[in-house]
Short mmCIF file of C-alpha atoms in Angstrom, two decimals:
data_model
loop_
_atom_site.label_atom_id
_atom_site.label_comp_id
_atom_site.label_asym_id
_atom_site.label_seq_id
_atom_site.Cartn_x
_atom_site.Cartn_y
_atom_site.Cartn_z
CA MET A 1 36.58 -27.29 9.83
CA ALA A 2 33.97 -24.56 10.25
CA GLY A 3 31.54 -23.75 7.46
CA ALA A 4 32.31 -20.97 5.01
CA SER A 5 30.23 -18.00 3.95
CA LEU A 6 28.90 -18.09 0.39
CA GLU A 7 27.89 -15.10 -1.71
CA ILE A 8 26.14 -15.41 -5.04
CA ASP A 9 26.40 -12.02 -6.71
CA ARG A 10 24.16 -11.41 -9.76
CA VAL A 11 24.97 -14.82 -11.17
CA GLU A 12 23.79 -15.72 -14.66
CA ALA A 13 24.02 -19.03 -16.47
CA ALA A 14 22.76 -20.31 -19.80
CA TYR A 15 22.46 -23.46 -21.86
CA GLY A 16 23.10 -22.28 -25.37
CA ALA A 17 20.79 -19.36 -26.08
CA VAL A 18 18.50 -20.20 -23.17
CA LYS A 19 19.22 -18.10 -20.07
CA VAL A 20 18.56 -20.31 -17.03
CA LEU A 21 19.74 -18.05 -14.19
CA LYS A 22 18.92 -14.34 -14.34
CA ALA A 23 21.11 -12.18 -12.09
CA VAL A 24 20.57 -14.33 -8.99
CA SER A 25 21.95 -12.91 -5.73
CA LEU A 26 22.04 -14.67 -2.36
CA ALA A 27 24.19 -14.48 0.77
CA VAL A 28 24.62 -17.62 2.91
CA ARG A 29 26.05 -17.40 6.42
CA PRO A 30 28.74 -19.80 7.70
CA GLY A 31 27.10 -22.93 9.09
CA GLU A 32 23.70 -22.12 7.59
CA PHE A 33 21.49 -24.74 5.92
CA VAL A 34 19.76 -23.27 2.86
CA ALA A 35 17.26 -25.13 0.68
CA LEU A 36 16.79 -24.21 -2.99
CA LEU A 37 13.16 -25.04 -3.68
CA GLY A 38 11.22 -24.97 -6.91
CA SER A 39 9.53 -26.96 -9.64
CA SER A 40 11.35 -28.61 -12.55
CA GLY A 41 13.05 -26.09 -14.81
CA CYS A 42 13.15 -23.25 -12.27
CA GLY A 43 16.99 -23.16 -12.18
CA LYS A 44 17.67 -24.62 -8.74
CA THR A 45 19.91 -27.46 -9.94
CA THR A 46 21.73 -25.15 -12.35
CA LEU A 47 22.43 -22.78 -9.47
CA LEU A 48 23.83 -25.63 -7.36
CA ARG A 49 26.04 -26.77 -10.22
CA ALA A 50 27.21 -23.23 -10.83
CA ILE A 51 28.23 -23.02 -7.17
CA SER A 52 30.10 -26.32 -7.46
CA GLY A 53 31.82 -25.35 -10.72
CA PHE A 54 30.18 -27.95 -12.97
CA VAL A 55 28.23 -25.23 -14.83
CA PRO A 56 30.14 -22.09 -15.89
CA VAL A 57 28.62 -18.73 -15.04
CA THR A 58 28.08 -16.28 -17.88
CA GLY A 59 27.77 -13.29 -15.57
CA GLY A 60 28.22 -12.33 -11.93
CA ARG A 61 30.45 -13.83 -9.25
CA ILE A 62 30.51 -16.62 -6.67
CA LEU A 63 32.50 -15.84 -3.52
CA VAL A 64 33.51 -18.09 -0.62
CA ASP A 65 34.64 -16.21 2.48
CA GLY A 66 34.94 -13.14 0.25
CA LYS A 67 37.18 -14.81 -2.35
CA ASP A 68 35.95 -14.97 -5.94
CA ILE A 69 35.99 -18.64 -6.98
CA SER A 70 33.97 -18.24 -10.19
CA GLY A 71 36.87 -19.32 -12.39
CA LEU A 72 38.12 -22.21 -10.26
CA PRO A 73 37.55 -25.87 -11.23
CA PRO A 74 35.31 -27.97 -8.94
CA ASP A 75 38.19 -29.68 -7.13
CA LYS A 76 39.66 -26.32 -6.05
CA ARG A 77 36.52 -24.91 -4.41
CA ASP A 78 36.70 -26.70 -1.02
CA MET A 79 33.21 -28.11 -1.57
CA ALA A 80 31.72 -31.59 -1.80
CA MET A 81 28.53 -32.74 -3.48
CA VAL A 82 26.09 -35.56 -2.80
CA PHE A 83 24.32 -36.43 -6.05
CA GLN A 84 20.75 -37.59 -6.58
CA SER A 85 22.02 -40.90 -8.00
CA TYR A 86 24.67 -41.15 -5.20
CA ALA A 87 27.31 -41.76 -7.97
CA LEU A 88 28.99 -44.54 -6.00
CA TRP A 89 31.58 -46.89 -7.50
CA PRO A 90 29.72 -50.23 -7.79
CA HIS A 91 32.93 -52.30 -7.79
CA MET A 92 34.06 -50.83 -4.44
CA THR A 93 33.11 -51.49 -0.86
CA ALA A 94 31.44 -48.89 1.34
CA ALA A 95 34.83 -48.11 2.88
CA GLY A 96 36.45 -47.86 -0.54
CA ASN A 97 33.87 -45.34 -1.70
CA ILE A 98 34.13 -43.22 1.44
CA GLY A 99 37.92 -43.14 1.22
CA TYR A 100 38.15 -42.53 -2.52
CA GLY A 101 38.50 -38.75 -2.30
CA LEU A 102 41.16 -39.09 0.38
CA LYS A 103 43.14 -41.47 -1.84
CA LEU A 104 43.06 -38.88 -4.63
CA ARG A 105 44.42 -36.33 -2.16
CA GLY A 106 47.43 -38.55 -1.45
CA TRP A 107 46.57 -39.63 2.09
CA ASP A 108 48.42 -42.74 3.32
CA LYS A 109 46.49 -45.97 3.98
CA ALA A 110 46.58 -45.74 7.77
CA ARG A 111 45.23 -42.20 7.78
CA ILE A 112 42.52 -43.10 5.26
CA ALA A 113 41.47 -46.12 7.33
CA GLU A 114 41.18 -43.96 10.46
CA ARG A 115 39.10 -41.32 8.71
CA VAL A 116 36.85 -43.90 7.04
CA GLY A 117 36.29 -45.57 10.41
CA GLN A 118 35.19 -42.22 11.84
CA MET A 119 32.74 -41.71 8.99
CA LEU A 120 31.28 -45.23 9.29
CA ALA A 121 30.69 -44.73 13.01
CA MET A 122 29.21 -41.26 12.60
CA LEU A 123 26.82 -42.43 9.86
CA LYS A 124 25.70 -45.59 11.68
CA LEU A 125 27.40 -47.87 9.18
CA ASP A 126 29.54 -49.81 11.66
CA GLY A 127 30.30 -53.31 10.37
CA LEU A 128 29.36 -52.46 6.78
CA GLY A 129 32.68 -51.06 5.59
CA ASP A 130 33.70 -54.25 3.78
CA ARG A 131 30.33 -54.72 2.10
CA MET A 132 29.98 -53.93 -1.60
CA VAL A 133 27.74 -50.91 -2.13
CA THR A 134 25.53 -52.99 -4.45
CA GLN A 135 24.62 -55.08 -1.39
CA LEU A 136 23.46 -52.08 0.64
CA SER A 137 19.95 -50.68 1.03
CA GLY A 138 19.01 -47.32 -0.45
CA GLY A 139 19.33 -45.59 2.90
CA GLN A 140 22.75 -47.14 3.50
CA ARG A 141 23.97 -46.10 0.04
CA GLN A 142 22.81 -42.56 0.74
CA ARG A 143 24.87 -42.55 3.95
CA VAL A 144 27.92 -43.85 2.08
CA ALA A 145 27.58 -41.02 -0.46
CA LEU A 146 27.27 -38.54 2.39
CA GLY A 147 30.30 -40.08 4.11
CA ARG A 148 32.39 -39.76 0.94
CA ALA A 149 31.48 -36.07 0.75
CA LEU A 150 32.17 -35.36 4.42
CA ALA A 151 35.40 -37.38 4.59
CA VAL A 152 37.33 -34.67 2.73
CA ASP A 153 36.22 -32.11 5.34
CA PRO A 154 34.64 -29.60 2.95
CA ARG A 155 33.59 -26.16 4.13
CA ILE A 156 30.46 -26.24 1.96
CA LEU A 157 28.29 -29.31 1.40
CA LEU A 158 26.11 -29.38 -1.73
CA LEU A 159 23.12 -31.75 -1.78
CA ASP A 160 21.40 -32.43 -5.12
CA GLU A 161 18.07 -34.06 -4.18
CA PRO A 162 19.90 -36.90 -2.39
CA LEU A 163 16.74 -38.29 -0.76
CA SER A 164 14.51 -38.55 -3.84
CA ASN A 165 15.35 -42.23 -4.44
CA LEU A 166 14.42 -43.33 -0.91
CA ASP A 167 11.01 -44.57 0.15
CA ALA A 168 8.90 -42.24 2.29
CA ARG A 169 9.64 -43.77 5.70
CA ILE A 170 13.42 -43.92 5.21
CA ARG A 171 13.45 -40.45 3.64
CA GLU A 172 11.83 -38.98 6.73
CA ASP A 173 14.45 -40.56 9.01
CA VAL A 174 17.42 -39.61 6.87
CA ARG A 175 16.41 -35.96 6.45
CA HIS A 176 16.53 -35.54 10.24
CA GLU A 177 19.88 -37.36 10.39
CA ILE A 178 21.43 -35.07 7.76
CA LYS A 179 20.18 -31.95 9.52
CA ALA A 180 21.48 -33.15 12.91
CA LEU A 181 24.85 -34.00 11.37
CA GLN A 182 25.10 -30.62 9.65
CA ASN A 183 24.37 -28.86 12.94
CA LYS A 184 26.96 -30.97 14.75
CA LEU A 185 29.71 -30.30 12.20
CA GLY A 186 28.86 -26.63 11.67
CA ILE A 187 29.20 -27.05 7.94
CA THR A 188 27.49 -24.75 5.42
CA ALA A 189 24.92 -26.70 3.36
CA ILE A 190 23.04 -25.91 0.15
CA HIS A 191 20.27 -28.41 -0.56
CA VAL A 192 18.26 -28.66 -3.80
CA THR A 193 14.79 -30.16 -3.53
CA HIS A 194 11.33 -29.97 -5.11
CA ASP A 195 9.74 -31.29 -1.89
CA ARG A 196 8.16 -28.52 0.24
CA GLU A 197 8.07 -30.59 3.42
CA GLU A 198 11.71 -31.61 3.03
CA ALA A 199 12.77 -27.97 2.70
CA MET A 200 10.62 -26.93 5.67
CA VAL A 201 12.05 -29.64 7.93
CA MET A 202 15.72 -29.30 7.02
CA ALA A 203 16.45 -25.68 6.13
CA ASP A 204 17.25 -22.61 8.21
CA ARG A 205 16.15 -20.58 5.19
CA ILE A 206 14.29 -21.46 2.01
CA VAL A 207 15.02 -19.91 -1.39
CA ILE A 208 12.12 -20.32 -3.82
CA LEU A 209 13.09 -20.02 -7.46
CA ASP A 210 10.80 -19.38 -10.41
CA ALA A 211 11.97 -19.19 -14.03
CA GLY A 212 15.59 -18.52 -13.11
CA GLU A 213 14.86 -15.81 -10.53
CA ILE A 214 14.43 -15.78 -6.77
CA ALA A 215 10.76 -15.40 -5.87
CA GLN A 216 11.27 -15.27 -2.08
CA VAL A 217 13.89 -15.96 0.59
CA GLY A 218 13.03 -16.51 4.23
CA ALA A 219 12.77 -18.83 7.20
CA PRO A 220 10.37 -21.75 6.64
CA GLU A 221 7.59 -20.25 8.78
CA GLU A 222 7.94 -16.88 7.03
CA VAL A 223 7.69 -18.30 3.51
CA TYR A 224 4.80 -20.56 4.54
CA ASN A 225 2.76 -17.99 6.47
CA ARG A 226 3.67 -14.81 4.58
CA PRO A 227 4.19 -15.65 0.90
CA ALA A 228 5.44 -12.66 -1.08
CA SER A 229 3.46 -13.44 -4.22
CA ALA A 230 0.61 -15.49 -5.60
CA PHE A 231 3.17 -17.88 -7.11
CA VAL A 232 4.82 -18.52 -3.74
CA ALA A 233 1.44 -18.95 -2.05
CA SER A 234 0.43 -21.60 -4.59
CA PHE A 235 3.80 -23.34 -4.46
CA MET A 236 3.72 -23.48 -0.67
CA GLY A 237 0.41 -25.30 -0.66
CA ALA A 238 -2.23 -22.57 -0.73
CA GLY A 239 -3.57 -23.99 -3.97
CA ASN A 240 -7.23 -23.10 -3.44
CA ILE A 241 -7.74 -19.86 -5.38
CA ILE A 242 -10.80 -17.64 -5.64
CA ARG A 243 -11.32 -14.29 -7.31
CA LEU A 244 -13.23 -11.79 -5.12
CA ASP A 245 -14.83 -8.48 -6.02
CA ALA A 246 -13.16 -5.67 -4.07
CA ARG A 247 -13.88 -2.01 -3.41
CA SER A 248 -12.29 0.59 -1.17
CA ASP A 249 -14.00 1.59 2.05
CA GLY A 250 -11.89 4.30 3.68
CA ASP A 251 -8.76 2.66 5.08
CA ALA A 252 -10.18 -0.81 4.42
CA ILE A 253 -11.30 -3.02 1.52
CA LEU A 254 -14.63 -4.77 1.19
CA LEU A 255 -14.27 -8.25 -0.29
CA GLY A 256 -16.82 -10.73 -1.57
CA ALA A 257 -20.57 -10.24 -1.51
CA GLY A 258 -22.74 -12.07 -3.97
CA GLU A 259 -24.71 -15.24 -4.49
CA LEU A 260 -21.82 -17.51 -3.48
CA SER A 261 -20.20 -15.58 -0.61
CA ASN A 262 -20.77 -13.06 2.10
CA GLN A 263 -18.83 -9.80 2.40
CA ILE A 264 -15.94 -9.11 4.76
CA ARG A 265 -14.05 -5.94 5.56
CA VAL A 266 -10.26 -6.25 5.66
CA PRO A 267 -7.48 -3.72 6.30
CA ALA A 268 -6.02 -2.31 3.10
CA GLY A 269 -2.59 -3.58 4.18
CA ALA A 270 -3.87 -7.17 4.12
CA VAL A 271 -3.81 -7.14 0.32
CA SER A 272 -0.46 -7.39 -1.46
CA GLY A 273 -0.43 -4.93 -4.33
CA ALA A 274 -2.97 -2.30 -5.32
CA PRO A 275 -6.40 -3.87 -5.84
CA GLY A 276 -8.17 -2.71 -8.96
CA GLY A 277 -11.68 -4.08 -8.59
CA GLN A 278 -10.67 -7.66 -7.80
CA VAL A 279 -8.53 -9.50 -5.27
CA ILE A 280 -7.19 -13.04 -5.58
CA ALA A 281 -7.45 -15.08 -2.38
CA HIS A 282 -5.30 -18.19 -1.80
CA PHE A 283 -5.99 -20.59 1.05
CA ARG A 284 -4.99 -24.05 2.28
CA GLY A 285 -7.59 -26.74 2.80
CA GLU A 286 -6.46 -27.41 6.36
CA ALA A 287 -6.89 -23.72 7.26
CA ALA A 288 -10.58 -23.71 6.30
CA SER A 289 -13.56 -25.13 8.17
CA LEU A 290 -16.90 -26.50 7.01
CA GLY A 291 -20.18 -25.33 8.50
CA ALA A 292 -23.66 -24.21 7.57
CA PRO A 293 -23.80 -22.09 4.38
CA ASP A 294 -25.09 -19.06 6.30
CA ALA A 295 -22.78 -19.45 9.33
CA GLY A 296 -19.75 -17.32 10.14
CA ASP A 297 -18.90 -14.10 11.91
CA PRO A 298 -18.28 -10.72 10.22
CA GLY A 299 -14.56 -11.39 9.97
CA THR A 300 -14.96 -14.76 8.24
CA LEU A 301 -15.43 -15.17 4.51
CA VAL A 302 -17.94 -17.95 3.78
CA LEU A 303 -18.09 -19.61 0.37
CA LYS A 304 -21.41 -21.37 -0.23
CA GLY A 305 -21.30 -24.74 -1.96
CA ARG A 306 -21.96 -28.46 -1.84
CA ILE A 307 -19.74 -31.46 -1.14
CA ALA A 308 -18.88 -33.05 -4.49
CA GLN A 309 -16.44 -35.73 -3.33
CA ALA A 310 -15.03 -37.20 -0.14
CA SER A 311 -11.95 -39.24 0.80
CA TYR A 312 -10.24 -40.31 4.01
CA PRO A 313 -6.42 -39.93 3.84
CA GLY A 314 -6.10 -40.65 7.57
CA GLY A 315 -6.75 -38.49 10.64
CA HIS A 316 -9.33 -36.36 8.85
CA TRP A 317 -11.70 -36.29 5.89
CA ARG A 318 -10.80 -34.47 2.70
CA TYR A 319 -13.67 -32.96 0.74
CA GLY A 320 -13.97 -31.51 -2.73
CA VAL A 321 -16.47 -28.68 -2.36
CA ALA A 322 -18.16 -27.26 -5.43
CA VAL A 323 -18.74 -23.50 -5.26
CA GLY A 324 -20.36 -22.40 -8.50
CA GLY A 325 -18.08 -23.67 -11.24
CA GLN A 326 -15.04 -24.05 -8.97
CA HIS A 327 -13.89 -26.88 -6.70
CA PHE A 328 -11.95 -26.41 -3.48
CA MET A 329 -10.21 -29.02 -1.34
CA VAL A 330 -10.99 -28.71 2.37
CA ASP A 331 -10.04 -30.93 5.34
CA ASP A 332 -12.50 -31.58 8.16
CA PRO A 333 -12.54 -34.08 11.06
CA ARG A 334 -16.22 -34.94 10.57
CA ARG A 335 -17.74 -37.43 8.18
CA LEU A 336 -20.12 -35.60 5.86
CA SER A 337 -22.09 -36.78 2.84
CA VAL A 338 -21.67 -36.01 -0.83
CA GLY A 339 -24.38 -33.53 -1.79
CA ASP A 340 -24.53 -31.78 1.60
CA ALA A 341 -24.86 -27.99 1.42
CA VAL A 342 -21.93 -26.43 3.29
CA GLY A 343 -20.13 -23.17 3.81
CA ILE A 344 -16.33 -22.99 3.61
CA GLY A 345 -15.37 -20.74 6.51
CA LEU A 346 -12.24 -18.68 5.91
CA PRO A 347 -11.08 -16.32 8.66
CA LEU A 348 -8.84 -13.50 7.49
CA SER A 349 -5.79 -15.22 9.02
CA SER A 350 -6.27 -18.14 6.60
CA LEU A 351 -6.31 -15.97 3.47
CA HIS A 352 -3.33 -14.85 1.38
CA LEU A 353 -4.64 -11.87 -0.58
CA PHE A 354 -3.12 -10.49 -3.77
CA ALA A 355 -4.17 -7.93 -6.34
CA GLY A 356 -4.05 -8.87 -9.99
CA SER A 357 -4.55 -12.02 -12.01
CA VAL A 358 -4.54 -15.59 -10.80
CA HIS A 359 -1.13 -17.29 -11.05
CA GLU A 360 -1.59 -20.61 -12.77
CA GLY A 361 1.68 -22.12 -11.45
CA GLY A 362 1.82 -25.62 -9.97
CA THR A 363 1.79 -26.49 -6.29
CA SER A 364 4.20 -29.43 -6.31
#
């Protein structure tokens, strides 16, 4: 069965007096894989549960292929969910769990056995159908939960952080398997995660939520390279933040200048919002380079500081560089010494520039 279109039209949801979703609107194309990304409490799980019918909406509509399903119970929405805890029946075998939804739908035993066999083969669980789920590894249990969801041939697959209980190596393998399977089946998928890399790898589009509202929607490379706000920049890993003096210079803006930095001239359009004396620059440590404090060309902002700490996470060195009273994390392939005077080189392409105050949001 082909995937369905999904439209979320000004949806609101609340827990008691606390409004969790605030007029959220989103259109998902048939067969698209969309990741809902955000920190704890942003509303992403509530939105997923509103789509599935487990959380009632207090305003707006949810439409599947143009039909309003807002008032339908979960079992009438032609959707299936894979939960974070997998929610498998511990007293059943892998095959019993995969076929459970089919049994509820009144399928006969022969038809269930055929469908379960197809799911076991597709999910690389051949030979494990008769094994109790308590005897399976975490990755195998995750596949069983996915098989149970897919066995009923839903048009929309909902994934509620299903990989969070797996160790890092298995999680990396399984995320690629789920994406490949979703592409093969053409099913529409909505995936909740707090993991940036997971969303980047799996999704066709990422929806970043903040305090019950959508902060940005876009393809992974768009959200990563062109964040729409200081919050999105920080959340997508540009957690180094510096406040720069700014003044207009014709059709450009002059940034920096002072004891701790040089001055660069940038196009006015490079700054999001109308600068009023200061600009907030966000940058990622891997986008910067370390050099002499007075090095750099006219188009590169150089922050002058000293190495305060050093670590080796593998493949490169990671330095904490003190610039005045601030510390910035910068990656560099060379081994340098704590106390060395350095300049953090930041070409314009590495900077995300915003007018206004620093957003203090997390970067997880």
